[in-house]
Coordinates of C-alpha atoms in Angstrom, one line a residue:
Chain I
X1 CA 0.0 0.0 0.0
X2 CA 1.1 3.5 -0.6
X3 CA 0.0 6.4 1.4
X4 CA 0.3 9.8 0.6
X5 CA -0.1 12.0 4.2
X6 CA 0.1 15.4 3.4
X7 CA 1.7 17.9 6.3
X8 CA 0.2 20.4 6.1
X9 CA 1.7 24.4 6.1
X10 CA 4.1 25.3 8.9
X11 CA 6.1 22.5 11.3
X12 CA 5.6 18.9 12.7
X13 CA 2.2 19.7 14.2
X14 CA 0.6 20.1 11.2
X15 CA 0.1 16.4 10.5
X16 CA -3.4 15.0 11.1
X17 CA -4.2 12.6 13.9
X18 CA -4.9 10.5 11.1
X19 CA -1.6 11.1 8.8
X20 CA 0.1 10.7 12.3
X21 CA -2.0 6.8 12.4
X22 CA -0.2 6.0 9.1
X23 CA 2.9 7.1 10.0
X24 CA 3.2 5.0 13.2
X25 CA 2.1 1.9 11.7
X26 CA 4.0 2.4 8.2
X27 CA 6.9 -0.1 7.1
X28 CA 8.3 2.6 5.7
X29 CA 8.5 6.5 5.6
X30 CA 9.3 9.0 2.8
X31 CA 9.4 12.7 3.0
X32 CA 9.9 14.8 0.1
X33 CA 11.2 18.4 0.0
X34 CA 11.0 18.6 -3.7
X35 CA 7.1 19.9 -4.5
X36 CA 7.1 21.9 -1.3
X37 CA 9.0 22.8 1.5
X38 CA 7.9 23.0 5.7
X39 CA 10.0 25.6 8.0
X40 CA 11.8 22.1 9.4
X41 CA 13.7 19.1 8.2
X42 CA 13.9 15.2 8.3
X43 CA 15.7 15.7 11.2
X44 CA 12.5 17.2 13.8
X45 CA 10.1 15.1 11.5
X46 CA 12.3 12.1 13.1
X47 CA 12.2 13.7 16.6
X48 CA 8.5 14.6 16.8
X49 CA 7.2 11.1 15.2
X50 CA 9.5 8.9 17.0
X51 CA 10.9 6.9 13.5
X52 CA 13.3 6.9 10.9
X53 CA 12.4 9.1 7.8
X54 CA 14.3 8.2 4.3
X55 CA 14.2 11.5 2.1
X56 CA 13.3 11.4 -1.5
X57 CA 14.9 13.7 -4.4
X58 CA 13.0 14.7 -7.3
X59 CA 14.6 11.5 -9.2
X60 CA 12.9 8.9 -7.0
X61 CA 9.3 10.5 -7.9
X62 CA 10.5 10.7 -11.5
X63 CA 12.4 8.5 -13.2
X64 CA 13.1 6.2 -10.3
X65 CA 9.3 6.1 -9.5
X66 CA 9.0 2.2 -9.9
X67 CA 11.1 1.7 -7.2
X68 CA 8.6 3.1 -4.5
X69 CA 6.0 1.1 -6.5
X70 CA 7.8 -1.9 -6.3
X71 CA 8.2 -1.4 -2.3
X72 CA 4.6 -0.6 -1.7
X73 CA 3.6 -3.7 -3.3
X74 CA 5.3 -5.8 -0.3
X75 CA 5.1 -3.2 2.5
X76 CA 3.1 -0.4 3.4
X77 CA 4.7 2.6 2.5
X78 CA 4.1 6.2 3.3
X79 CA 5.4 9.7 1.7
X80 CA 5.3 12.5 3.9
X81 CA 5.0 16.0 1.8
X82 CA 4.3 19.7 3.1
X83 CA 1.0 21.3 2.4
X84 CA -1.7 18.8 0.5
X85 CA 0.1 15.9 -1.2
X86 CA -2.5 16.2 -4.4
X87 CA -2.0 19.8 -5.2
X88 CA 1.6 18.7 -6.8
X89 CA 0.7 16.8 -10.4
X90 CA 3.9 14.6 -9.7
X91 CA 2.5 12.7 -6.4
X92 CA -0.9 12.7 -8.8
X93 CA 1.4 11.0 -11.4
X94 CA 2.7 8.6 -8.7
X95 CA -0.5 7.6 -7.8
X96 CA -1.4 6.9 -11.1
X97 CA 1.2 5.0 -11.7
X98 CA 1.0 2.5 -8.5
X99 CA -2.3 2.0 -9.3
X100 CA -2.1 0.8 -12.4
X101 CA 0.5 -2.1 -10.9
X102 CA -2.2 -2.8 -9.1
X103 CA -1.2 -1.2 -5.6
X104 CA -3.8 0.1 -3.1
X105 CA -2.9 4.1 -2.7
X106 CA -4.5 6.1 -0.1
X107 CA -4.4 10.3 0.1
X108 CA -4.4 11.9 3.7
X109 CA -4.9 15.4 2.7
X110 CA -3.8 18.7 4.4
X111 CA -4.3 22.6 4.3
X112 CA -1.9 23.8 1.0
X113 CA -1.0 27.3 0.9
X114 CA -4.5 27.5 -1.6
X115 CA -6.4 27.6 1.8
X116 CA -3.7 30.0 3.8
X117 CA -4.0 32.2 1.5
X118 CA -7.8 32.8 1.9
X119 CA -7.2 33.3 5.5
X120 CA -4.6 35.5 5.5
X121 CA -5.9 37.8 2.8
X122 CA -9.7 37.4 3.5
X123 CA -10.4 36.7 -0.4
X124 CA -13.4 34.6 -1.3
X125 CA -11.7 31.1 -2.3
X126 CA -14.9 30.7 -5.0
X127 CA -13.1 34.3 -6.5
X128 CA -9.8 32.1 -7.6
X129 CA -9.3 31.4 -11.7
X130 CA -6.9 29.6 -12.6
X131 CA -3.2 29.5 -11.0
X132 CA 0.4 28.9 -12.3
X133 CA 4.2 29.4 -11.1
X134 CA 6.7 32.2 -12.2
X135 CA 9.5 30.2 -13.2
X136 CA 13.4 31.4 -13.4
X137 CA 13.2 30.3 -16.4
X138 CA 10.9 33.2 -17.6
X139 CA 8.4 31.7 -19.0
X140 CA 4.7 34.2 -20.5
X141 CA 2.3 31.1 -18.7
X142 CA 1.5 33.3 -15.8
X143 CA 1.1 36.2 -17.2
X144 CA -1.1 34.9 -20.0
X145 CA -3.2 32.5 -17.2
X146 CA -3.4 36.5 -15.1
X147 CA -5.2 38.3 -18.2
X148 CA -7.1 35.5 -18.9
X149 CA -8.3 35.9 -15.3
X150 CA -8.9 39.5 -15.3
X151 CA -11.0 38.3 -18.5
X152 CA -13.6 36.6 -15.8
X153 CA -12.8 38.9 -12.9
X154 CA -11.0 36.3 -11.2
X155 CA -7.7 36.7 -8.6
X156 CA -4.9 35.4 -9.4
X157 CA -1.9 32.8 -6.8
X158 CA 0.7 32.6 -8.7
X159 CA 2.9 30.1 -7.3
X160 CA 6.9 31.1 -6.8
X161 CA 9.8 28.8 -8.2
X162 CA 12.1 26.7 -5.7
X163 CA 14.6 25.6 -7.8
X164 CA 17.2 26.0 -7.8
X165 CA 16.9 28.5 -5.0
X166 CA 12.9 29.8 -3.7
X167 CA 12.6 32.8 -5.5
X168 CA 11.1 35.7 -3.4
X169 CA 8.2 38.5 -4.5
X170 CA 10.9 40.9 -5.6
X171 CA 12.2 38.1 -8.2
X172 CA 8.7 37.3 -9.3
X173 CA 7.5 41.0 -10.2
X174 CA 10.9 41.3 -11.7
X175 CA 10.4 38.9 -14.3
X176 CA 6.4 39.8 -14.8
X177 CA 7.2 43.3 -15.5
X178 CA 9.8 42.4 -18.0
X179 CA 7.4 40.3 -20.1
X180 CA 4.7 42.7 -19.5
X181 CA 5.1 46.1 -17.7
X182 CA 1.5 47.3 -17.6
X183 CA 1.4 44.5 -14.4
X184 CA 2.8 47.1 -12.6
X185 CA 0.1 48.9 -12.2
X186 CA -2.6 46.2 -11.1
X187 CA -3.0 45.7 -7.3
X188 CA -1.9 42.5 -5.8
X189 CA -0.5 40.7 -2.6
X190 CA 2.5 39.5 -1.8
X191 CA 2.4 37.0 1.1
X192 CA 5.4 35.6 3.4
X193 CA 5.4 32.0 5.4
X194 CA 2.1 31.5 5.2
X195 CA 1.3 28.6 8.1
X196 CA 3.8 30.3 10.5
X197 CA 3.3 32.7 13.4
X198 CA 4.2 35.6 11.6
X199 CA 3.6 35.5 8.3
X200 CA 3.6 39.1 6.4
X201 CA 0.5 39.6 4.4
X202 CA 1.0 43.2 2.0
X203 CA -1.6 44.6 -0.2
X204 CA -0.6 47.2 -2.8
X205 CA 0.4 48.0 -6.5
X206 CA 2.5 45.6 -7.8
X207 CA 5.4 48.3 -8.8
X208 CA 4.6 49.4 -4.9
X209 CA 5.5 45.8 -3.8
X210 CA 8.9 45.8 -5.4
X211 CA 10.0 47.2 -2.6
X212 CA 8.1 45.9 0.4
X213 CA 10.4 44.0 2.6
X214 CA 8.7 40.7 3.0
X215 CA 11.7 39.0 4.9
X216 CA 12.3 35.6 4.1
X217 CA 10.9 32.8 1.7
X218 CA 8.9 31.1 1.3
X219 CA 6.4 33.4 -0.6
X220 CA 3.9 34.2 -2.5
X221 CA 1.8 36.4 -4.5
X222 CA -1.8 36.9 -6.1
X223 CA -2.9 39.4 -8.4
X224 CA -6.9 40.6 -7.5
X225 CA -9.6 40.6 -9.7
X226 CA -11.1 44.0 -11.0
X227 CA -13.1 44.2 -8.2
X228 CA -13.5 43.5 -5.2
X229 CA -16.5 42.3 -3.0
X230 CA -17.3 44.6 0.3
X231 CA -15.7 42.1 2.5
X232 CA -12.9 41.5 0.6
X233 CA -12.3 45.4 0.7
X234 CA -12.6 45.4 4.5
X235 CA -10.1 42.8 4.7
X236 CA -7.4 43.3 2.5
X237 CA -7.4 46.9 4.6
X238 CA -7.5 45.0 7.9
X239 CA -4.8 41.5 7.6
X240 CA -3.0 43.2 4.5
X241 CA -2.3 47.3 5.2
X242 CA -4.5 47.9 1.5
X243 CA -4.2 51.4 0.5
X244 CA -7.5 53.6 1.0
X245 CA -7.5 53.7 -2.5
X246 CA -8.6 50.3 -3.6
X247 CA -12.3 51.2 -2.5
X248 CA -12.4 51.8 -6.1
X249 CA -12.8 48.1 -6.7
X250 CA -15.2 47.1 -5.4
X251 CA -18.3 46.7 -7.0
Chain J
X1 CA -8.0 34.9 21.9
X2 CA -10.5 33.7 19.1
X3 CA -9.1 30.6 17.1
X4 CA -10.8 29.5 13.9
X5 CA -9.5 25.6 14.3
X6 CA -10.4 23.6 11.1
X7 CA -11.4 19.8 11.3
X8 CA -11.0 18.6 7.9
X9 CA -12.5 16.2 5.3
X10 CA -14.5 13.3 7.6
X11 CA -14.3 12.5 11.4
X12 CA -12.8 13.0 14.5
X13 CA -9.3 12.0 13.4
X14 CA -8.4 14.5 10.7
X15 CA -7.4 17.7 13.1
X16 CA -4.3 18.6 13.3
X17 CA -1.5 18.3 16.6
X18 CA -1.7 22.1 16.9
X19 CA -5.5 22.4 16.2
X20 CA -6.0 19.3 18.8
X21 CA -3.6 21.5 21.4
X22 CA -6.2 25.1 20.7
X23 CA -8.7 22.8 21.8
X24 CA -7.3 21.3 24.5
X25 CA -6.1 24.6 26.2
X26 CA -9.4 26.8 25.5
X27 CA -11.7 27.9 28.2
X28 CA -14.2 27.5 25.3
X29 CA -14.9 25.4 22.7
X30 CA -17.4 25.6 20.0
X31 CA -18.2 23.9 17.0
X32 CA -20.6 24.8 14.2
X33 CA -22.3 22.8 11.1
X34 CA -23.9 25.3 9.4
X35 CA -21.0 26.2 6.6
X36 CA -20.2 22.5 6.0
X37 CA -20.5 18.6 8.0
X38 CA -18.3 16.0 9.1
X39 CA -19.4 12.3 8.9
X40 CA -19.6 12.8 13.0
X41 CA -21.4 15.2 15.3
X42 CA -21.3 16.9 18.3
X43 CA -20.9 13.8 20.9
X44 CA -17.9 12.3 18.7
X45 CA -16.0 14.8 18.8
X46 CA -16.5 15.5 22.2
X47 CA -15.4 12.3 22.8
X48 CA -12.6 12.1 21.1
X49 CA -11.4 15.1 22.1
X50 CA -12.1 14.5 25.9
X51 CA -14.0 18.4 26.7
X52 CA -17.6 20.0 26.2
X53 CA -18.3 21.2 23.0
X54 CA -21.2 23.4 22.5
X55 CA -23.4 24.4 19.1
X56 CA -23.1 27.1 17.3
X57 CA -26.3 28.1 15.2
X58 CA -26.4 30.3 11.7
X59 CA -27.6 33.1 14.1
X60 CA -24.9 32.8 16.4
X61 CA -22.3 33.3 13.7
X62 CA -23.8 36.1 12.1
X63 CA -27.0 38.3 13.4
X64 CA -25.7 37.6 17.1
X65 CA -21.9 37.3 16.5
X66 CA -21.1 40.2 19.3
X67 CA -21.4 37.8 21.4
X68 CA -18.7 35.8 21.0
X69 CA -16.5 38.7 20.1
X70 CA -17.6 39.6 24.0
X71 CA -16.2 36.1 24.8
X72 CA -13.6 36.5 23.2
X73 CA -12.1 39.1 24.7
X74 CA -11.8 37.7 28.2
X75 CA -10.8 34.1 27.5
X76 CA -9.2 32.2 24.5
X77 CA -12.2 30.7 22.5
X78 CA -11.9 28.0 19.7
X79 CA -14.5 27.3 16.8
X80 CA -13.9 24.0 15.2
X81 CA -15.9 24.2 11.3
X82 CA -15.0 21.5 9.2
X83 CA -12.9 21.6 6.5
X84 CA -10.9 24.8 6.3
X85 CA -12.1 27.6 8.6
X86 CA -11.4 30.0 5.7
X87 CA -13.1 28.5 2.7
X88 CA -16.7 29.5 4.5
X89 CA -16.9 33.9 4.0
X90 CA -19.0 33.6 7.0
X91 CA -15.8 33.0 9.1
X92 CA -13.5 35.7 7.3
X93 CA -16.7 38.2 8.2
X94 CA -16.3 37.0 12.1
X95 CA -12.3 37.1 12.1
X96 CA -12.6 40.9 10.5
X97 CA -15.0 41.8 13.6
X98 CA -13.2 40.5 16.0
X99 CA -9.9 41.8 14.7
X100 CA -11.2 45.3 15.0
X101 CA -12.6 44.7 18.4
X102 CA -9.0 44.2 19.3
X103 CA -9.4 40.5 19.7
X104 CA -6.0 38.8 18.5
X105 CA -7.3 35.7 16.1
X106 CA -5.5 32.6 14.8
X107 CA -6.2 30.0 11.7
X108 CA -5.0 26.4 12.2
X109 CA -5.8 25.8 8.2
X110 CA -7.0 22.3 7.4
X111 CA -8.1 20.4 4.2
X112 CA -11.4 21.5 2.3
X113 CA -13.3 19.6 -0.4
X114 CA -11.1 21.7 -2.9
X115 CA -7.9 20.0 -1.9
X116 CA -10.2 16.4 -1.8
X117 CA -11.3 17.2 -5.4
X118 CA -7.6 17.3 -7.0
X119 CA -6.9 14.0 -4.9
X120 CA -10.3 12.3 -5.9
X121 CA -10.1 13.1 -9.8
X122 CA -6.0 13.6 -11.0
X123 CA -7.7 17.3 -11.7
X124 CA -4.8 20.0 -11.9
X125 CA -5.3 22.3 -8.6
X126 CA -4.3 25.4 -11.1
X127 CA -6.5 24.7 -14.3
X128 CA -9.6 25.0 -11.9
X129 CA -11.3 28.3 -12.5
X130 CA -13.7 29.9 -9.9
X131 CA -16.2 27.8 -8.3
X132 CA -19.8 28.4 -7.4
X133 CA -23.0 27.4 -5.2
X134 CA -26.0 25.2 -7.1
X135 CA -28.3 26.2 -4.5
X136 CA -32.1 25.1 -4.0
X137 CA -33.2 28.5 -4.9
X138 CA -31.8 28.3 -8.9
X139 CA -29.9 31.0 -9.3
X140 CA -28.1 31.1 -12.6
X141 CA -24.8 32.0 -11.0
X142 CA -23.5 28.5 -11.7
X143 CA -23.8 28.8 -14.8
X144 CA -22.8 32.0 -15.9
X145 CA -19.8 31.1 -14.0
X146 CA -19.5 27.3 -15.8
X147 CA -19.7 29.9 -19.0
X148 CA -16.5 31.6 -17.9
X149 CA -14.7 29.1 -17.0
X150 CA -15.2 27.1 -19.9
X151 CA -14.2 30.6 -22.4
X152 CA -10.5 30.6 -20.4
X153 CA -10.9 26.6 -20.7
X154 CA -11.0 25.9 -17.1
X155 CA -12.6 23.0 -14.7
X156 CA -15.4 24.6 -12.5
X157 CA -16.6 23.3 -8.8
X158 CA -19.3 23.5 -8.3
X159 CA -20.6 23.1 -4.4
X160 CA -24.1 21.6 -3.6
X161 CA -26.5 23.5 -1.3
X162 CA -26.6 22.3 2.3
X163 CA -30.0 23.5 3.4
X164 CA -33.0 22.6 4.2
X165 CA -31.6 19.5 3.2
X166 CA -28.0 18.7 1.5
X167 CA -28.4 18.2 -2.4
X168 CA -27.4 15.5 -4.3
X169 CA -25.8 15.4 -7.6
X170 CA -29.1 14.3 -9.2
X171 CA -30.7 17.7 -7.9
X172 CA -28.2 19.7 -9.5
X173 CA -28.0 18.4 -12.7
X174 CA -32.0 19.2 -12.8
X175 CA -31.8 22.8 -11.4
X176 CA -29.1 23.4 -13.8
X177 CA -30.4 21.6 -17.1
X178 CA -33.6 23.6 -16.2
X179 CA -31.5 26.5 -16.4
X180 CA -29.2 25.7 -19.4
X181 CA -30.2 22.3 -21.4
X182 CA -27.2 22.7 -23.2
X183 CA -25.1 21.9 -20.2
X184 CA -26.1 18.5 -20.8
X185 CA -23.6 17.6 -23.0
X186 CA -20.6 18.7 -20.9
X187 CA -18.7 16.4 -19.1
X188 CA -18.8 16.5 -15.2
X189 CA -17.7 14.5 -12.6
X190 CA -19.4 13.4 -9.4
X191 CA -17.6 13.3 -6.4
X192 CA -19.7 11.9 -3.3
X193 CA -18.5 11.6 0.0
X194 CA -15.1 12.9 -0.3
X195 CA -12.9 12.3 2.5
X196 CA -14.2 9.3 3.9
X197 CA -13.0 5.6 2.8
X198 CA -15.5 4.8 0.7
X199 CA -15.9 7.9 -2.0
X200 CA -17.7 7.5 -5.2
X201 CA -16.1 9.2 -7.9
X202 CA -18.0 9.1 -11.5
X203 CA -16.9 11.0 -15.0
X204 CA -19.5 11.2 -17.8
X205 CA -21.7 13.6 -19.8
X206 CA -23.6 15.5 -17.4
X207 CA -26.5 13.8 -18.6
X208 CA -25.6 10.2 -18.0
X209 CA -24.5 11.1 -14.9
X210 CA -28.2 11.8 -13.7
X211 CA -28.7 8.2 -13.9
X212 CA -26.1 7.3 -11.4
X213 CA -26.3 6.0 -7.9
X214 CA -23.7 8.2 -5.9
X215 CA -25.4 7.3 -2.9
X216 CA -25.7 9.4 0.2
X217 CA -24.5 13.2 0.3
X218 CA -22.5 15.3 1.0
X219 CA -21.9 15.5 -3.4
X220 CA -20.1 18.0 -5.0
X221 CA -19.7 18.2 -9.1
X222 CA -17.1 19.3 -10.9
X223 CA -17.5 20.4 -15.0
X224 CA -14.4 20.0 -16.8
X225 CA -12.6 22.2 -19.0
X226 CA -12.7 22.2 -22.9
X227 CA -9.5 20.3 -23.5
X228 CA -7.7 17.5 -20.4
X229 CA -4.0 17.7 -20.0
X230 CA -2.9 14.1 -21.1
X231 CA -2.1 13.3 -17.3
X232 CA -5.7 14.3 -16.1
X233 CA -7.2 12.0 -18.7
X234 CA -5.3 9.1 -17.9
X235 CA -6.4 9.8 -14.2
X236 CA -10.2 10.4 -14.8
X237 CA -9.8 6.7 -16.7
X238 CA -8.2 5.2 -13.8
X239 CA -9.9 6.9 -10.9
X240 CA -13.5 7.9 -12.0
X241 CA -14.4 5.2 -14.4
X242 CA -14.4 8.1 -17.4
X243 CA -15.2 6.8 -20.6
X244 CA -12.6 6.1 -23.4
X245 CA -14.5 8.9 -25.6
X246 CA -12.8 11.9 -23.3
X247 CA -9.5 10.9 -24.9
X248 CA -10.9 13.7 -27.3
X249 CA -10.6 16.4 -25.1
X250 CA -6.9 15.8 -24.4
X251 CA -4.8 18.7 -26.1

């Protein structure tokens, strides 16, 4: 059997009572730092579930995938990954795959960064088109997916690239403006650790945020709609220091 | 102190460590059903969790939410909602009041049907557009939304009504047929029970899936995008008994 426990946004105590079940009783346990990343390493995952924890690299979800497969078909394996293990399209991939050789799979899911990011921000989850990830490598994909958006008056997560190194807000609007510098005038928010005790949460225009120090990764950011509902207003201006200005928005 | 703690997909066994430690330290703890259900009520998780729990009605959360703001500002008060505390705008509403009454707040983030749906179906998190409410009343709002999403060629959620009575799939498909025949023709998928061990998960034309048993609620239905991303198809084969003919939509 193969089990996918998702853990959730933050440390070690983000893990379900249930993930936690699976863990205990597993043959084996995974954790994988390649999709997603949690504030602390194999090491306190060890400490705080009592167990020895192997760590996967990208290859061994890849390439190497068969040899989990193979594994799961004799023992009951687990993989531990931060935030929701099904938001990542290579665990969906795994799955897939162990299925098909006719291994039992099971998903323990967790709060991704999709739900912090309603709760730090206070906008409506149903509000949320389509997402994608500013790359290093530059690619148009999030900017085309952000008009495409504003098209349906829909907000926008982009994700932010980890590889090789997490890329912060300042990267990301660096590389959106370059492909298209009229972002800099649509209001966004740029969002820091989300899950932690002190995440920053910063509403403003984009060329504003450029130089907002949001401290260390990891981050993110989401471009708003055209307008705004009355709540969302209230609390972008409350958990995200919005400008006065954006009253405009809303509709 | 007022913390939103969320509870997750299905019983008593998906909070988190650090939601589980809120409740235990709280001089009060309230739950409420009114945004969304677990497969357990009020007596489970009270004894699971080993403390009084009491109810929270829709009144209590809204018309009469001063009161616990009041609360809240003398001791540290938990909520427990299930799924994620943030998905529900009812609960971003209460965190703004509180906030400006100078209560400090806190969101111990869980997983919400959203994250369940990617899990359930292989369905890319980022290709899904926004998502809507098929309520009992009929508004057309589903549908102008499915209309959107499908012009920016995303997947739409769509949630089902939980009052008077939770909908079912079946009920859906009529209000929204009723609305726009057309829809008939789309494909869908129908996810019932999400969460819990035994999920049915069904992809068809919207109008075969009328026909099928998805057996008791809660149901939620997702409408797919115009074109699949090859991995999504193979997963709808595998996972949601869709039929060969989708291999159309793959781009």
């Amino acid at each position: 059997m193969l089990v996918f426990v998702g853990l959730g946004l933050w440390d070690e105590k983000d893990i379900t009572l249930r993930g936690l079940e699976y863990v205990k009783k597993a043959d084996v346990v995974y954790v994988e730092f390649y999709t997603s990343k949690l504030s602390v390493g194999l090491k306190e995952l060890e400490r705080a579930f009592g167990r020895e924890i192997k760590m996967l690299e990208r290859k061994d979800l890849e390439e190497e995938s068969y040899k989990i497969i193979e594994e799961a078909k004799m023992k009951d394996v687990v993989i531990l990954c931060a935030g929701d293990p099904m938001i990542a399209t290579t665990h969906s991939a795994l799955m897939l795959e162990a299925e098909r050789a006719g291994v039992k799979t099971r998903v323990i899911h967790n709060a991704s960064i999709v739900n912090a990011v309603c709760g730090l921000t206070g906008l409506h989850n149903y509000r949320f088109g389509k997402s994608a990830t500013v790359s290093w490598h530059r690619s148009r994909t999030p900017v085309d997916i952000l008009r495409q958006n504003l098209s349906t008056d829909a907000h926008t997560l982009l994700f932010l690239d980890l590889h090789p190194r997490p890329m912060k807000i300042r990267d990301a609007l660096e590389i959106l403006f370059e492909i298209d510098e009229s972002l800099k005038d649509l209001y966004a928010v740029g969002i820091a650790r989300a899950g932690s005790d002190e995440p920053i949460v910063k509403c403003d225009k984009a060329k504003e945020l450029l130089y907002y120090d949001f401290g260390e990764p990891l981050h993110v950011l989401v471009f708003l709609a055209k307008t705004l509902h009355f709540m969302e207003y209230e609390c972008l201006r409350e958990f995200a220091k919005a400008p006065e200005e954006i009253k405009a928005l809303v509709c």
